Coordinates of C-alpha atoms in Angstrom, one line a residue:
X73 CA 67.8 -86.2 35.4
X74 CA 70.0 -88.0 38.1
X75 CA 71.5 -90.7 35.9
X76 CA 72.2 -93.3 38.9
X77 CA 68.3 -92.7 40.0
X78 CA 66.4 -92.8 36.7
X79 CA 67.5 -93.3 32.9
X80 CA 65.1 -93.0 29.9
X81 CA 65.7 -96.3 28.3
X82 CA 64.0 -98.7 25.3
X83 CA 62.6 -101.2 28.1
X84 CA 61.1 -98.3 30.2
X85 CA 62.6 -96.3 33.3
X86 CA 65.4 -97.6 34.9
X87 CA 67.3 -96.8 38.3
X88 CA 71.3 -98.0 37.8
X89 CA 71.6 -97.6 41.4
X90 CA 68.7 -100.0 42.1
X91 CA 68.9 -102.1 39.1
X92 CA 65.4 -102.1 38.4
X93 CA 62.8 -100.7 36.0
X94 CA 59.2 -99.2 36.6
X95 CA 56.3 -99.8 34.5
X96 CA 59.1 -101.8 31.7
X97 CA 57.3 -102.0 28.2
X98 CA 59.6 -104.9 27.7
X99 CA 60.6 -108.4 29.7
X100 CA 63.1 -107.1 32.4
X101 CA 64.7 -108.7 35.5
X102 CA 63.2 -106.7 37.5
X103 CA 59.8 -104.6 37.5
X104 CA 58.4 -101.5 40.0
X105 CA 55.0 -101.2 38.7
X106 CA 52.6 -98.5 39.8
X107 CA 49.2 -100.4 38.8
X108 CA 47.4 -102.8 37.0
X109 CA 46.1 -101.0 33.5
X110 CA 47.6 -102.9 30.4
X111 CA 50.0 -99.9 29.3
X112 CA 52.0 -100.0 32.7
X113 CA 51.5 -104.1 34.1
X114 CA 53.0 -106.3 31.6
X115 CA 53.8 -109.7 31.9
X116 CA 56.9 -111.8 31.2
X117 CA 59.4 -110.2 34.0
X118 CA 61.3 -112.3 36.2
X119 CA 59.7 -110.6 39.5
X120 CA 57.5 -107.6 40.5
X121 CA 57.5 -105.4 43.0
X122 CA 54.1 -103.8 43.9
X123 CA 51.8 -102.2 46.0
X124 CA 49.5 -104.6 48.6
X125 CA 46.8 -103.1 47.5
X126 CA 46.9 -103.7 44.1
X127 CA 47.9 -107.6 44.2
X128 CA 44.6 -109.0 43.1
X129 CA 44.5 -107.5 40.1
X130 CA 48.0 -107.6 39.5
X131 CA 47.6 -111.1 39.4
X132 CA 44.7 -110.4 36.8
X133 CA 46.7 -108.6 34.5
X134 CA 50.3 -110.5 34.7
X135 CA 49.0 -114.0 35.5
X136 CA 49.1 -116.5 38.7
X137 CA 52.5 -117.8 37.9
X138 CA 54.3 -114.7 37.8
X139 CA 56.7 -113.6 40.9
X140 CA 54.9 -110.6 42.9
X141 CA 56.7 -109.1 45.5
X142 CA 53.7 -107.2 47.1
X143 CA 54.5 -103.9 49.6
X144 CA 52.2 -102.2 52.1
X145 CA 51.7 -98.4 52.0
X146 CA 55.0 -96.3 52.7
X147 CA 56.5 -99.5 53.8
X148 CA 60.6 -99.3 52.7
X149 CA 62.2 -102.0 50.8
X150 CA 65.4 -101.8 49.6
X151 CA 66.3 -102.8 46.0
X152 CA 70.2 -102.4 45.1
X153 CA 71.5 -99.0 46.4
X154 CA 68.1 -97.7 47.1
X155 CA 65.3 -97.8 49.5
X156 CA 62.0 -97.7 47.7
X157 CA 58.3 -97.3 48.9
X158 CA 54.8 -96.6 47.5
X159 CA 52.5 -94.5 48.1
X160 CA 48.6 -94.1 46.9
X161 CA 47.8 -92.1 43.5
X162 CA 44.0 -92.0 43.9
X163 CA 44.6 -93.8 40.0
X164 CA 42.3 -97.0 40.2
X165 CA 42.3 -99.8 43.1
X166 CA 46.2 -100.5 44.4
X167 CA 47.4 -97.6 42.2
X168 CA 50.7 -96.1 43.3
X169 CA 53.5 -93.4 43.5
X170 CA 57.2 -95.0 43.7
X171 CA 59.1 -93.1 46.0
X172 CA 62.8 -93.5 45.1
X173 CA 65.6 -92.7 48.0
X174 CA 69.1 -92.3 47.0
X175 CA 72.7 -90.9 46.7
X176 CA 71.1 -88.1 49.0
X177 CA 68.1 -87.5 46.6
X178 CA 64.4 -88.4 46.7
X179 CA 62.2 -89.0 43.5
X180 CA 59.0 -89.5 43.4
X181 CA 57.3 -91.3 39.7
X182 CA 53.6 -90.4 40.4
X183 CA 52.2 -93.5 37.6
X184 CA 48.6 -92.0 36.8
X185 CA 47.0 -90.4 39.3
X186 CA 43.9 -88.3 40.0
X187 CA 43.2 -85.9 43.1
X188 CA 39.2 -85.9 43.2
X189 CA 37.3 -88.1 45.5
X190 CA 37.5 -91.9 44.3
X191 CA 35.3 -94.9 47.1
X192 CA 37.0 -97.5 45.0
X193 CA 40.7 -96.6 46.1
X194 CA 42.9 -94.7 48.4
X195 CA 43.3 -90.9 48.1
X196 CA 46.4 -89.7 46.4
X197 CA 49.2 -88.8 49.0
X198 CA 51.4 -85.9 48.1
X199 CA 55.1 -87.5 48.9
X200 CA 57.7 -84.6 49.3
X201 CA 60.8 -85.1 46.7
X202 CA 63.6 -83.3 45.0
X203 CA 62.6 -84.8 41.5
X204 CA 58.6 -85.5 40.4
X205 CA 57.8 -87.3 37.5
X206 CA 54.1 -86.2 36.4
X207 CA 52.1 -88.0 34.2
X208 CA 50.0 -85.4 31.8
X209 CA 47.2 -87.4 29.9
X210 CA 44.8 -84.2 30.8
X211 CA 48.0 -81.5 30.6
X212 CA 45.9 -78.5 29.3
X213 CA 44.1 -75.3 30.9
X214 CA 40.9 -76.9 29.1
X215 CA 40.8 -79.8 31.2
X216 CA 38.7 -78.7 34.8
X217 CA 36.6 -82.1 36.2
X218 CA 33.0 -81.5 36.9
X219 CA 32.0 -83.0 40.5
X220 CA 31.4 -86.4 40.6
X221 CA 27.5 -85.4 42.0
X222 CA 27.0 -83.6 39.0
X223 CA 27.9 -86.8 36.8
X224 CA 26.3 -89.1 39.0
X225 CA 23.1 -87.0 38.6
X226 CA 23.7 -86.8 35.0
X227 CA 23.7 -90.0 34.4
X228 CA 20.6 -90.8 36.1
X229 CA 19.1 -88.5 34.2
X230 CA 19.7 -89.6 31.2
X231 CA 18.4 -93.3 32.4
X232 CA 15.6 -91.9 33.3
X233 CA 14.9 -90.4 30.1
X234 CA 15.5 -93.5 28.5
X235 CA 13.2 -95.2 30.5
X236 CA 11.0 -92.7 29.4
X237 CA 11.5 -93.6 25.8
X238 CA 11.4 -96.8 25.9
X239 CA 15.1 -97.4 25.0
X240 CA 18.2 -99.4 26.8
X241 CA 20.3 -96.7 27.8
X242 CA 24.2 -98.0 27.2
X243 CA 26.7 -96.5 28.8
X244 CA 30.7 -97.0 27.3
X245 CA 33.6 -96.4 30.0
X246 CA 36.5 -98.5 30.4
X247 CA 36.6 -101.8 32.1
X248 CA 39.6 -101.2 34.9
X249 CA 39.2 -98.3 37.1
X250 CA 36.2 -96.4 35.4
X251 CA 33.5 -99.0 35.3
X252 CA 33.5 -100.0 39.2
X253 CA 34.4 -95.7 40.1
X254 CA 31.1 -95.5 38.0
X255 CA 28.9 -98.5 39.7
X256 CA 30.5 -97.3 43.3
X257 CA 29.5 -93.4 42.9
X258 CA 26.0 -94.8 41.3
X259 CA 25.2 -96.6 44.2
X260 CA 25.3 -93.6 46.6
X261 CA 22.4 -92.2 44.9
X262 CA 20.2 -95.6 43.6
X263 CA 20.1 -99.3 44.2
X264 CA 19.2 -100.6 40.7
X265 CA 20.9 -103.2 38.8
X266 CA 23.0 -102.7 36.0
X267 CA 23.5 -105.1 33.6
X268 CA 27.5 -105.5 32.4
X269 CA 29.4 -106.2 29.3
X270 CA 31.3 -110.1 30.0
X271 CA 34.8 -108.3 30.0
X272 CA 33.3 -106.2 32.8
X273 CA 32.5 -109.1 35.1
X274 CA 35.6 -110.6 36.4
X275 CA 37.5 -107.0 37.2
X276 CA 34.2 -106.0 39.2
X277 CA 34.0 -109.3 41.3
X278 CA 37.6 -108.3 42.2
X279 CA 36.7 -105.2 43.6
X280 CA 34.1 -106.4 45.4
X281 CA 36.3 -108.7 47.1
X282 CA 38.4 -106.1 47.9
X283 CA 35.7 -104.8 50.0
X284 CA 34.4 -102.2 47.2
X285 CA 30.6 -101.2 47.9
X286 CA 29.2 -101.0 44.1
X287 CA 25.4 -101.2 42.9
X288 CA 24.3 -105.0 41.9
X289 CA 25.3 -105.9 38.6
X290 CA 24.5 -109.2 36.3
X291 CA 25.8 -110.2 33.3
X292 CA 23.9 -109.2 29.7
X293 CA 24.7 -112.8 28.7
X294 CA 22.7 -114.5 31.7
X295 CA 19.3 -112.6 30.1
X296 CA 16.8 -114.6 28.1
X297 CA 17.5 -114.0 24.9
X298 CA 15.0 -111.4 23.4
X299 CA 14.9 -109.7 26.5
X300 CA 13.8 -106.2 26.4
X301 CA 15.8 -103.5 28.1
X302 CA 13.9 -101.1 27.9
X303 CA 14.8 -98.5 30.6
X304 CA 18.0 -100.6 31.9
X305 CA 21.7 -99.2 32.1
X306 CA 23.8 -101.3 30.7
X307 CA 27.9 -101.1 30.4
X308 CA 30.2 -102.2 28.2
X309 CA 34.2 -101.3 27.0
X310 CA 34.7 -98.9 24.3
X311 CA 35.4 -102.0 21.7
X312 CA 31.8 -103.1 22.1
X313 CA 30.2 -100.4 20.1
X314 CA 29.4 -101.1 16.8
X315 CA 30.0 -104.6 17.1
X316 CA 27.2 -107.4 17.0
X317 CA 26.7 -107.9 20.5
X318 CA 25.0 -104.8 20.1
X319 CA 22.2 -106.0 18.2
X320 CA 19.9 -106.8 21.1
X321 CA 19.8 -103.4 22.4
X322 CA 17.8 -102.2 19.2
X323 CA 18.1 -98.4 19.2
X324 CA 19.6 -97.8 22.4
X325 CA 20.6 -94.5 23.6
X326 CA 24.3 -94.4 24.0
X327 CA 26.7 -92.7 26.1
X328 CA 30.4 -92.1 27.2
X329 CA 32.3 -91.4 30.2
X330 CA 35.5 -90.2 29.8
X331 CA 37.9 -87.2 30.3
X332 CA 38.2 -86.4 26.7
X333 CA 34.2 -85.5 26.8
X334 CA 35.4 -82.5 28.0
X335 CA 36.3 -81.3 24.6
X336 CA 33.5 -80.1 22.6
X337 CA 32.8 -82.0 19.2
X338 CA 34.2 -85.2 21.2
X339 CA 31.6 -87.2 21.5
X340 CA 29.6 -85.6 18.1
X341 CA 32.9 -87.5 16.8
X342 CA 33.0 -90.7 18.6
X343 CA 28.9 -91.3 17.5
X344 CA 28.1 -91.6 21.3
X345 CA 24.6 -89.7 22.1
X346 CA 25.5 -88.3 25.5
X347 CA 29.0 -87.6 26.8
X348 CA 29.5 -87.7 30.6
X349 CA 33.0 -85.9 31.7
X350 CA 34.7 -88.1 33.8
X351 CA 38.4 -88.9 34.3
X352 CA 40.3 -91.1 36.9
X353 CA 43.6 -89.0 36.0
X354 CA 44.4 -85.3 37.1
X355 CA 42.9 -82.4 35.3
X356 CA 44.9 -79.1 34.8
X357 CA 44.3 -77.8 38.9
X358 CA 45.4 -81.4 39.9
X359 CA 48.6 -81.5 38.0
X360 CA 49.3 -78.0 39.5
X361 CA 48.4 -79.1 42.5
X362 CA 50.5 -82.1 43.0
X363 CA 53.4 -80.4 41.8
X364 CA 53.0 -77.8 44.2
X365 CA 52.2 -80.5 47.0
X366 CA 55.0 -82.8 46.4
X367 CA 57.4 -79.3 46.8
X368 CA 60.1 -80.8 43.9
X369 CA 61.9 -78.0 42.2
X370 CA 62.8 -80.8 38.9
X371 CA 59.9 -81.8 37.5
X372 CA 59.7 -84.3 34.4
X373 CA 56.6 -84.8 32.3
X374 CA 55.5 -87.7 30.7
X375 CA 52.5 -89.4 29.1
X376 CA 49.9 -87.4 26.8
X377 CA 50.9 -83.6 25.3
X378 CA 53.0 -82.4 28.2
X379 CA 54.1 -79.6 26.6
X380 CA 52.0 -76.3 27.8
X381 CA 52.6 -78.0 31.6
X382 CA 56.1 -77.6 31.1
X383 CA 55.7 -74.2 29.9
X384 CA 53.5 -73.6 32.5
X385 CA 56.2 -74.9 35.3
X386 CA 59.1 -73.0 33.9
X387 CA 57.0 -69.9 34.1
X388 CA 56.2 -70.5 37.4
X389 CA 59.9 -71.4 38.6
X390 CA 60.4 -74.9 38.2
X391 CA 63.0 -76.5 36.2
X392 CA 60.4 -78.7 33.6
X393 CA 61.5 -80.8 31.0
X394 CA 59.2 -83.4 28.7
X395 CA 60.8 -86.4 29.5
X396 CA 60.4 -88.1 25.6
X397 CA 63.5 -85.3 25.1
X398 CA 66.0 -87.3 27.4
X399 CA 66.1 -90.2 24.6
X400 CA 64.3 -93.1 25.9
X401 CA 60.4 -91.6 25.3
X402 CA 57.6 -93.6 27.5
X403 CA 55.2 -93.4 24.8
X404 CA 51.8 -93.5 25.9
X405 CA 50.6 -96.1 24.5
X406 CA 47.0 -96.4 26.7
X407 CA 44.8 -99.5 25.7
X408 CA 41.5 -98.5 24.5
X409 CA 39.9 -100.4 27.3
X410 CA 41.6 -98.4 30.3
X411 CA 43.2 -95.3 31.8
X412 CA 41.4 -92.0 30.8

């Protein structure tokens, strides 16, 4: 890795020749951050430098007093001995690519990012660089996304069913980024109201204000208590099942929508009743893909088991390397309430 462009260190990725970190894990003077989920946005920095798109729930996530330096797409800025700009990763709402100019090299940090079809945020933009750094949450052959139309219908379905029964049909995703993908592709195919978890409702009503088109949605807590909902999809964060709030769902059906569905015995495991594959990161064509896009023969790998993509890449030509091996890991250390 170019040491004056990016160094592994204990507070996160820094750029010497910039003086700035991305995504710090730590308090650090200054902060690139690629988007808003909890294992990337954290607060106590002295400023921020982020993508426009992105600010409201920036602000969310690191609080209204904090110093945010907000950037349009591609738009240069110059930080230190380099000029920086970001670029859309297709992640969740504001979610971005840093590109990285510099002592004649470009390098491009992707952050998490996704290739499929996504109404809540921009497309991911392949950036051509000399250097890629890939996230890998998904980095195995196994991992091939199923449309979103197949999901959506999926998941109708299964409402339907539990209409059928008689049941309250709750569906688990998490509460940034999957949740509002989920109530967006939902409303292409029905108009019904879903009714949402409270740590649901604020994130939602900032996409919406964003301009987000997403079915109607109204808080479980505003119901009469001892209402029955019976037939009625309800959400809710990961951390909500098995807990009391529960209770008033009697035997609901349960479900969850998440990447690592893909992997059969998952959601047997987990105790969910129905398992709906559905990830807002890159499966296995979409890291290839990118890599090929972005045209970088140094690629570094990062976040989740990255090692059979770096196999993969050296076998294919590219000089790959896991980027925990360069002494200053990025652990992944994903909240249960966001990013798969």
């Amino acid at each position: 890795m170019d040491s004056d462009l990016l160094l592994p260190r204990p507070e996160g990725l820094y750029c010497p020749a910039g003086d700035f970190f991305i995504d710090p894990m730590q308090p650090v003077a200054r902060a690139v951050v690629t988007h808003a989920h909890g294992d990337h946005a954290r607060s106590g920095s002295g400023l921020y430098h982020v993508a426009a798109a992105g600010t409201l729930l920036m602000r969310e996530r690191l609080g209204t007093d904090s110093v945010i330096h907000a950037h349009d797409w591609s738009e240069r800025f110059t930080l230190g001995d380099t000029s920086l700009s970001f670029h859309p990763s297709g992640h969740i709402l504001g979610a971005a690519q840093v590109r990285i100019e510099g002592r004649g090299k470009v390098v491009v940090v992707s952050g998490d990012y996704k290739r499929d079809p996504d109404p809540t945020c921009a497309p991911f933009e392949p950036v051509p660089c000399d250097v890629f750094v890939t996230e890998s949450t998904f980095g195995l052959p196994i991992y091939r996304w199923p449309s979103m139309r197949t999901v959506v219908a999926d998941i109708l379905a299964w409402v339907d069913e539990c209409r059928d029964r008689g049941v309250p049909a709750v569906l688990f995703c998490y509460a940034l980024g999957k949740a509002q993908r989920l109530l967006a592709e939902l409303a292409t195919r029905t108009d019904r109201t879903v009714h949402l978890h409270g740590a649901m409702l604020r994130l939602v009503e900032v996409y919406r204000n964003a301009g987000v088109r997403m079915l109607p949605t109204v808080a479980v807590s505003e119901s009469a208590r001892g209402k029955d909902f019976a037939g009625e999809l309800i959400m809710a964060p990961p951390s909500a099942a098995g807990s009391p709030w529960m209770r008033r769902f009697g035997k609901a059906s349960t479900g969850f929508a998440s990447g690592w569905m893909q992997v059969r015995g998952a959601r047997r495991r987990r105790g969910y009743d129905r398992g709906f594959v559905v990830s807002d990161h890159a499966d296995w064509p979409g890291l290839l893909r990118s890599v090929a896009d972005c045209g970088a023969k140094r690629i570094y790998v990062t976040h989740g088991d990255g090692e059979a993509l770096v196999r993969h890449l050296r076998d294919t030509g590219h000089e790959a390397f896991p980027l925990r091996s360069l002494g200053g890991a990025m652990p992944d250390s994903r909240s249960s309430e966001e990013g798969d």
